[in-house]
Short mmCIF file of N, CA, C and O in Angstrom, two decimals:
data_model
loop_
_atom_site.label_atom_id
_atom_site.label_comp_id
_atom_site.label_asym_id
_atom_site.label_seq_id
_atom_site.Cartn_x
_atom_site.Cartn_y
_atom_site.Cartn_z
N MET A 1 31.05 -3.11 0.42
CA MET A 1 29.60 -3.39 -0.74
C MET A 1 28.32 -3.37 0.57
O MET A 1 28.50 -3.27 1.73
N LYS A 2 27.09 -3.25 0.03
CA LYS A 2 26.36 -2.75 1.02
C LYS A 2 25.69 -3.78 1.58
O LYS A 2 25.76 -5.12 1.19
N PRO A 3 24.69 -3.97 2.67
CA PRO A 3 24.06 -5.62 3.13
C PRO A 3 23.09 -5.29 1.98
O PRO A 3 22.05 -5.34 2.03
N ALA A 4 22.52 -6.95 2.19
CA ALA A 4 21.20 -7.65 2.10
C ALA A 4 20.70 -6.65 2.25
O ALA A 4 20.60 -6.97 3.40
N ASN A 5 19.36 -6.96 1.63
CA ASN A 5 17.68 -6.16 1.88
C ASN A 5 16.37 -7.38 1.18
O ASN A 5 16.51 -7.30 0.41
N PHE A 6 15.91 -6.47 1.68
CA PHE A 6 14.66 -6.89 0.82
C PHE A 6 13.65 -6.78 -0.31
O PHE A 6 12.70 -7.41 -0.56
N ALA A 7 14.68 -5.13 -0.31
CA ALA A 7 14.23 -5.08 -1.80
C ALA A 7 13.33 -6.06 -3.24
O ALA A 7 12.40 -5.80 -3.70
N PRO A 8 14.47 -7.62 -3.35
CA PRO A 8 13.89 -8.35 -3.55
C PRO A 8 12.53 -8.79 -4.03
O PRO A 8 11.38 -9.54 -4.11
N TRP A 9 12.39 -9.25 -2.49
CA TRP A 9 11.46 -9.51 -1.44
C TRP A 9 9.97 -8.55 -1.83
O TRP A 9 8.98 -9.13 -2.48
N TYR A 10 10.24 -7.63 -1.83
CA TYR A 10 9.38 -6.51 -2.13
C TYR A 10 8.49 -6.62 -3.44
O TYR A 10 7.32 -6.30 -3.90
N ALA A 11 9.95 -6.48 -4.04
CA ALA A 11 9.58 -5.94 -5.85
C ALA A 11 8.58 -7.65 -6.49
O ALA A 11 7.21 -7.71 -6.81
N ALA A 12 8.58 -8.61 -5.61
CA ALA A 12 8.23 -9.87 -5.71
C ALA A 12 6.53 -10.35 -5.50
O ALA A 12 5.98 -10.45 -6.17
N LEU A 13 6.21 -8.69 -4.65
CA LEU A 13 5.18 -9.00 -3.73
C LEU A 13 4.21 -7.80 -4.57
O LEU A 13 3.49 -7.08 -4.52
N TYR A 14 4.68 -7.17 -5.45
CA TYR A 14 4.81 -6.06 -5.81
C TYR A 14 3.09 -6.43 -6.72
O TYR A 14 2.17 -6.02 -6.49
N PRO A 15 2.92 -7.27 -7.71
CA PRO A 15 2.26 -7.60 -8.37
C PRO A 15 1.46 -7.96 -8.26
O PRO A 15 -0.25 -7.17 -8.62
N GLN A 16 0.99 -8.30 -6.40
CA GLN A 16 -0.03 -9.27 -5.88
C GLN A 16 -0.54 -7.83 -4.81
O GLN A 16 -1.71 -7.11 -5.53
N PHE A 17 -0.04 -6.84 -4.24
CA PHE A 17 -0.52 -5.57 -4.33
C PHE A 17 -1.16 -4.86 -4.96
O PHE A 17 -2.35 -4.77 -5.33
N ALA A 18 -0.34 -4.88 -6.81
CA ALA A 18 -1.01 -3.79 -7.79
C ALA A 18 -2.81 -4.10 -7.94
O ALA A 18 -3.27 -3.63 -8.45
N GLU A 19 -2.39 -5.83 -8.26
CA GLU A 19 -3.94 -6.27 -8.22
C GLU A 19 -5.59 -6.38 -7.09
O GLU A 19 -6.32 -5.70 -7.41
N ILE A 20 -5.02 -6.49 -6.20
CA ILE A 20 -6.03 -6.13 -4.99
C ILE A 20 -6.53 -4.61 -5.21
O ILE A 20 -6.75 -4.11 -5.46
N THR A 21 -5.44 -3.74 -5.21
CA THR A 21 -5.38 -2.87 -5.38
C THR A 21 -6.39 -1.82 -6.68
O THR A 21 -7.09 -0.87 -6.31
N ARG A 22 -5.53 -2.77 -7.93
CA ARG A 22 -6.90 -2.66 -8.59
C ARG A 22 -8.52 -2.75 -9.38
O ARG A 22 -8.90 -2.31 -9.27
N GLN A 23 -8.67 -4.31 -8.20
CA GLN A 23 -10.29 -4.76 -7.74
C GLN A 23 -10.26 -3.43 -7.31
O GLN A 23 -12.04 -3.57 -7.87
N HIS A 24 -9.87 -2.69 -7.05
CA HIS A 24 -10.96 -1.33 -5.77
C HIS A 24 -9.74 -0.31 -6.81
O HIS A 24 -10.83 0.62 -5.98
N GLY A 25 -10.04 0.27 -7.74
CA GLY A 25 -9.75 1.53 -8.55
C GLY A 25 -8.77 2.26 -8.90
O GLY A 25 -9.28 2.79 -8.56
N TYR A 26 -7.58 1.30 -7.64
CA TYR A 26 -6.66 2.53 -7.76
C TYR A 26 -5.55 2.05 -8.57
O TYR A 26 -5.57 0.71 -9.17
N ALA A 27 -4.11 2.97 -9.40
CA ALA A 27 -3.61 2.38 -9.29
C ALA A 27 -2.68 2.76 -8.99
O ALA A 27 -1.99 3.79 -7.62
N LEU A 28 -1.64 1.23 -8.80
CA LEU A 28 -0.34 0.99 -7.36
C LEU A 28 1.29 1.26 -7.64
O LEU A 28 1.54 1.04 -9.42
N ALA A 29 2.07 2.20 -7.62
CA ALA A 29 3.06 2.66 -8.17
C ALA A 29 4.44 2.61 -6.62
O ALA A 29 3.71 2.54 -5.50
N VAL A 30 5.52 2.72 -6.88
CA VAL A 30 5.86 2.33 -6.03
C VAL A 30 6.53 3.52 -5.80
O VAL A 30 7.33 4.13 -6.38
N HIS A 31 7.15 4.03 -4.61
CA HIS A 31 8.25 5.29 -4.74
C HIS A 31 8.98 5.07 -3.50
O HIS A 31 8.36 4.13 -2.42
N GLY A 32 10.31 4.78 -3.76
CA GLY A 32 10.72 5.20 -2.87
C GLY A 32 12.54 3.64 -3.93
O GLY A 32 11.81 3.18 -3.86
N SER A 33 12.88 3.26 -2.43
CA SER A 33 14.18 2.34 -2.76
C SER A 33 14.66 1.16 -2.87
O SER A 33 15.30 0.06 -2.86
N MET A 34 13.36 0.62 -1.38
CA MET A 34 12.76 -0.33 -1.40
C MET A 34 13.89 -1.61 -0.58
O MET A 34 14.08 -2.21 0.02
N ALA A 35 15.26 -0.46 0.08
CA ALA A 35 16.53 -0.80 0.37
C ALA A 35 15.53 -0.73 2.63
O ALA A 35 16.25 -2.04 2.85
N ARG A 36 14.83 -0.05 2.36
CA ARG A 36 14.10 -0.64 4.13
C ARG A 36 12.70 -1.08 4.16
O ARG A 36 12.78 -1.85 5.30
N ASP A 37 12.35 -0.40 3.07
CA ASP A 37 10.20 -0.77 3.58
C ASP A 37 10.02 -0.92 1.91
O ASP A 37 10.77 -0.04 1.81
N PHE A 38 8.52 -1.16 2.00
CA PHE A 38 7.58 -0.97 0.63
C PHE A 38 7.08 0.39 0.73
O PHE A 38 6.16 -0.12 1.02
N ASP A 39 7.94 1.00 0.15
CA ASP A 39 6.07 2.54 -0.28
C ASP A 39 5.87 2.51 -1.52
O ASP A 39 6.14 2.35 -2.17
N VAL A 40 4.57 2.52 -1.73
CA VAL A 40 3.76 2.44 -2.60
C VAL A 40 2.34 3.21 -2.06
O VAL A 40 2.18 3.48 -0.78
N VAL A 41 2.03 3.54 -3.52
CA VAL A 41 0.99 4.86 -3.68
C VAL A 41 -0.76 4.17 -4.17
O VAL A 41 0.50 3.71 -5.81
N ALA A 42 -0.90 4.45 -4.05
CA ALA A 42 -2.19 4.45 -4.66
C ALA A 42 -3.10 5.08 -4.58
O ALA A 42 -3.84 6.85 -4.19
N ILE A 43 -3.21 5.06 -6.00
CA ILE A 43 -3.81 6.32 -6.63
C ILE A 43 -4.86 6.64 -7.92
O ILE A 43 -5.08 5.52 -7.88
N PRO A 44 -6.59 7.17 -7.03
CA PRO A 44 -7.67 6.68 -7.59
C PRO A 44 -7.55 6.71 -9.37
O PRO A 44 -6.97 7.39 -9.59
N TRP A 45 -8.34 5.66 -10.10
CA TRP A 45 -8.08 5.45 -11.27
C TRP A 45 -9.61 5.37 -12.68
O TRP A 45 -9.10 5.71 -12.97
N ALA A 46 -10.35 4.80 -11.68
CA ALA A 46 -11.40 3.95 -12.19
C ALA A 46 -12.10 5.84 -11.48
O ALA A 46 -12.91 6.20 -10.80
N ALA A 47 -13.76 5.07 -11.94
CA ALA A 47 -15.33 6.35 -12.23
C ALA A 47 -15.25 6.94 -10.30
O ALA A 47 -15.58 7.02 -9.32
N GLU A 48 -14.86 4.86 -9.80
CA GLU A 48 -15.24 4.25 -8.85
C GLU A 48 -14.52 3.97 -8.39
O GLU A 48 -13.58 2.18 -8.79
N VAL A 49 -14.16 4.04 -7.06
CA VAL A 49 -13.37 3.68 -6.39
C VAL A 49 -13.13 3.19 -5.26
O VAL A 49 -14.39 3.85 -4.11
N SER A 50 -12.99 2.22 -4.03
CA SER A 50 -12.77 2.01 -2.77
C SER A 50 -12.75 2.97 -1.86
O SER A 50 -11.33 3.38 -2.55
N THR A 51 -12.89 2.33 -0.24
CA THR A 51 -12.73 3.32 -0.26
C THR A 51 -10.93 3.03 0.63
O THR A 51 -10.35 2.18 0.75
N PRO A 52 -9.73 3.68 1.63
CA PRO A 52 -8.38 3.10 1.65
C PRO A 52 -8.71 2.11 3.01
O PRO A 52 -8.03 1.10 2.59
N ARG A 53 -9.96 2.04 3.85
CA ARG A 53 -9.96 0.77 4.98
C ARG A 53 -10.08 -0.09 3.93
O ARG A 53 -10.23 -1.35 4.28
N GLU A 54 -11.27 0.02 2.79
CA GLU A 54 -11.64 -1.52 2.40
C GLU A 54 -10.15 -1.54 1.51
O GLU A 54 -10.02 -3.68 2.20
N VAL A 55 -9.80 -1.75 1.07
CA VAL A 55 -8.24 -2.37 0.11
C VAL A 55 -7.63 -2.71 1.32
O VAL A 55 -6.96 -3.54 1.39
N ILE A 56 -7.00 -1.88 2.72
CA ILE A 56 -6.58 -2.50 3.41
C ILE A 56 -7.20 -3.70 4.29
O ILE A 56 -6.20 -4.84 4.16
N ASP A 57 -8.25 -4.18 4.74
CA ASP A 57 -8.94 -5.15 4.92
C ASP A 57 -9.11 -5.83 3.42
O ASP A 57 -8.52 -7.19 4.07
N HIS A 58 -8.55 -5.65 2.79
CA HIS A 58 -8.56 -6.52 1.18
C HIS A 58 -7.58 -7.48 1.51
O HIS A 58 -7.24 -8.91 1.19
N ILE A 59 -6.28 -6.68 2.01
CA ILE A 59 -4.79 -6.84 1.85
C ILE A 59 -4.49 -7.71 2.95
O ILE A 59 -3.88 -8.77 2.79
N LEU A 60 -5.22 -6.59 4.17
CA LEU A 60 -5.15 -8.11 6.18
C LEU A 60 -5.48 -9.48 5.46
O LEU A 60 -4.70 -10.51 6.14
N ARG A 61 -6.61 -9.34 4.45
CA ARG A 61 -7.31 -10.53 4.37
C ARG A 61 -6.56 -12.08 3.32
O ARG A 61 -6.35 -13.13 3.37
N GLU A 62 -5.86 -11.21 2.33
CA GLU A 62 -5.47 -11.90 1.44
C GLU A 62 -3.65 -12.05 1.51
O GLU A 62 -3.18 -13.50 1.88
N PHE A 63 -3.07 -11.80 3.18
CA PHE A 63 -1.93 -12.05 3.00
C PHE A 63 -1.25 -11.67 5.04
O PHE A 63 -2.04 -11.41 5.52
N ALA A 64 -0.37 -12.81 5.25
CA ALA A 64 0.78 -13.03 7.00
C ALA A 64 0.79 -11.27 6.51
O ALA A 64 1.62 -11.33 7.20
N VAL A 65 0.10 -10.51 7.17
CA VAL A 65 0.41 -9.10 7.63
C VAL A 65 -0.66 -8.66 7.92
O VAL A 65 -1.74 -9.25 8.61
N LYS A 66 -0.17 -7.78 9.48
CA LYS A 66 -0.22 -7.08 10.61
C LYS A 66 -1.42 -5.62 9.83
O LYS A 66 0.81 -5.08 9.46
N GLU A 67 -1.97 -4.88 10.20
CA GLU A 67 -1.81 -2.97 10.56
C GLU A 67 -0.40 -2.95 11.77
O GLU A 67 -1.52 -3.51 12.76
N ILE A 68 0.25 -1.86 11.64
CA ILE A 68 0.64 -1.06 12.87
C ILE A 68 0.35 0.10 12.71
O ILE A 68 0.62 0.55 11.87
N GLY A 69 -0.42 0.31 14.31
CA GLY A 69 -0.87 1.15 14.42
C GLY A 69 -1.80 2.15 13.57
O GLY A 69 -2.44 1.61 12.88
N GLU A 70 -1.87 4.11 13.53
CA GLU A 70 -3.34 3.48 13.33
C GLU A 70 -2.72 4.94 11.60
O GLU A 70 -1.93 5.08 11.45
N PRO A 71 -3.83 4.41 10.84
CA PRO A 71 -3.20 5.37 9.66
C PRO A 71 -2.87 6.93 10.27
O PRO A 71 -2.99 7.65 11.06
N THR A 72 -1.86 7.68 9.73
CA THR A 72 -1.49 8.64 9.42
C THR A 72 -2.11 9.60 8.06
O THR A 72 -2.00 9.63 7.30
N PHE A 73 -2.44 11.41 8.84
CA PHE A 73 -2.88 11.92 7.68
C PHE A 73 -1.63 12.86 7.59
O PHE A 73 -0.13 13.32 8.05
N LYS A 74 -0.75 12.76 5.85
CA LYS A 74 -0.08 13.38 5.02
C LYS A 74 0.12 13.96 4.41
O LYS A 74 -1.51 14.95 4.44
N GLU A 75 1.44 14.93 3.27
CA GLU A 75 0.63 16.04 2.69
C GLU A 75 -0.59 16.39 1.75
O GLU A 75 -0.70 14.67 1.61
N HIS A 76 -1.07 16.98 1.51
CA HIS A 76 -2.04 16.94 -0.08
C HIS A 76 -2.94 15.78 0.65
O HIS A 76 -3.73 15.30 0.07
N GLY A 77 -2.61 16.02 1.76
CA GLY A 77 -4.79 15.05 1.85
C GLY A 77 -4.53 12.89 1.88
O GLY A 77 -5.19 11.84 2.26
N ARG A 78 -3.01 13.02 1.80
CA ARG A 78 -2.75 11.86 1.66
C ARG A 78 -3.25 10.50 2.83
O ARG A 78 -2.88 11.48 3.65
N VAL A 79 -3.49 9.66 2.75
CA VAL A 79 -3.31 8.50 4.25
C VAL A 79 -2.88 7.91 4.14
O VAL A 79 -2.35 7.07 3.24
N ALA A 80 -1.74 6.99 4.69
CA ALA A 80 -0.67 6.81 5.04
C ALA A 80 -0.66 5.23 5.39
O ALA A 80 -1.67 4.97 7.83
N TYR A 81 -1.21 4.32 5.82
CA TYR A 81 -1.40 2.62 6.46
C TYR A 81 0.66 1.87 6.73
O TYR A 81 0.86 1.76 5.24
N THR A 82 0.74 1.67 7.67
CA THR A 82 2.23 0.76 7.96
C THR A 82 1.32 -0.43 7.62
O THR A 82 0.62 -1.13 9.14
N LEU A 83 2.02 -1.20 7.03
CA LEU A 83 2.15 -2.94 7.60
C LEU A 83 3.38 -4.02 7.94
O LEU A 83 4.25 -3.51 6.50
N SER A 84 3.08 -4.48 8.71
CA SER A 84 3.70 -5.97 9.27
C SER A 84 3.35 -6.75 8.55
O SER A 84 2.95 -7.17 8.24
N ILE A 85 5.08 -7.34 7.90
CA ILE A 85 4.84 -8.34 6.60
C ILE A 85 5.63 -9.79 6.86
O ILE A 85 6.95 -9.38 7.81
N GLY A 86 4.76 -10.71 7.76
CA GLY A 86 6.29 -11.92 7.73
C GLY A 86 6.30 -11.93 9.46
O GLY A 86 5.39 -12.02 9.50
N PHE A 87 7.64 -11.71 9.29
CA PHE A 87 7.65 -12.20 11.01
C PHE A 87 8.22 -10.41 11.34
O PHE A 87 8.58 -10.73 12.81
N GLY A 88 7.71 -9.81 10.91
CA GLY A 88 7.92 -7.62 11.78
C GLY A 88 9.82 -8.01 10.82
O GLY A 88 9.58 -6.85 11.51
N ASP A 89 9.64 -8.21 9.80
CA ASP A 89 11.13 -8.17 10.04
C ASP A 89 11.19 -6.68 8.48
O ASP A 89 11.92 -5.48 7.81
N CYS A 90 10.00 -7.48 7.67
CA CYS A 90 9.47 -6.75 6.82
C CYS A 90 8.46 -5.39 6.52
O CYS A 90 7.50 -5.60 7.36
N PHE A 91 8.45 -3.97 5.98
CA PHE A 91 7.21 -2.96 6.52
C PHE A 91 6.45 -2.45 4.88
O PHE A 91 8.06 -2.14 4.11
N ALA A 92 5.82 -1.92 4.52
CA ALA A 92 5.37 -1.47 3.69
C ALA A 92 3.88 -0.42 4.51
O ALA A 92 3.74 -0.46 5.51
N ASP A 93 4.06 1.17 3.73
CA ASP A 93 3.41 2.03 4.06
C ASP A 93 3.21 2.56 2.66
O ASP A 93 2.88 2.44 1.77
N LEU A 94 1.93 1.83 3.18
CA LEU A 94 0.95 1.90 1.27
C LEU A 94 0.25 3.51 2.22
O LEU A 94 -0.52 3.69 3.17
N SER A 95 0.14 4.10 0.44
CA SER A 95 -0.15 5.48 0.82
C SER A 95 -1.50 5.86 -0.37
O SER A 95 -1.38 4.92 -1.03
N PHE A 96 -2.06 6.35 0.45
CA PHE A 96 -3.20 6.78 -0.48
C PHE A 96 -3.58 8.15 -0.89
O PHE A 96 -3.71 8.84 -0.45
N MET A 97 -4.10 8.76 -1.84
CA MET A 97 -4.20 9.86 -2.87
C MET A 97 -5.69 9.64 -1.90
O MET A 97 -6.36 8.01 -2.39
N PRO A 98 -6.45 11.03 -1.95
CA PRO A 98 -7.53 11.30 -1.70
C PRO A 98 -8.33 11.20 -2.80
O PRO A 98 -8.01 11.42 -4.40
N ILE A 99 -9.72 11.40 -2.90
CA ILE A 99 -10.83 10.61 -3.60
C ILE A 99 -11.37 11.77 -3.84
O ILE A 99 -11.28 12.59 -2.14
N HIS A 100 -11.68 12.13 -4.82
CA HIS A 100 -12.70 12.90 -5.54
C HIS A 100 -13.66 12.89 -6.62
O HIS A 100 -13.35 12.65 -7.17
N ARG A 101 -14.58 12.86 -5.36
CA ARG A 101 -15.85 12.87 -6.52
C ARG A 101 -16.03 13.81 -7.05
O ARG A 101 -16.85 14.12 -6.77
N GLY A 102 -17.06 12.70 -8.31
CA GLY A 102 -17.46 13.48 -9.67
C GLY A 102 -16.25 15.45 -9.88
O GLY A 102 -16.59 15.91 -10.23
N ALA A 103 -15.45 14.67 -9.79
CA ALA A 103 -14.39 15.74 -10.18
C ALA A 103 -13.28 15.73 -11.35
O ALA A 103 -12.51 16.68 -12.04
N ALA A 104 -14.16 14.72 -12.32
CA ALA A 104 -14.04 14.60 -13.00
C ALA A 104 -14.20 16.33 -14.81
O ALA A 104 -14.84 16.88 -14.35
N ALA A 105 -12.70 16.76 -14.92
CA ALA A 105 -12.94 17.91 -15.96
C ALA A 105 -14.00 17.95 -17.48
O ALA A 105 -14.40 16.60 -17.69
#
């Protein structure tokens, strides 16, 4: 039997994170198994979207989370933020796909 993990807790947190990102014009997708941490990707979905920093600041105001380190730049222009949740046993890696203003076909 595998050891217990935080996946149920991450799953319960998803709707609240998704609502905040939606308010800022993003769709939120879970990426990964949620066994070690909570990997989510925010995808620009509306005509007008907030900056990733504005979304992260909103999450920091709403939850007992702390930002860990500096944002890191990933493949294909993604920027990733790591958040420590609760007492530091849980972590969320929130990546944002790049915003392309005026890129509609």
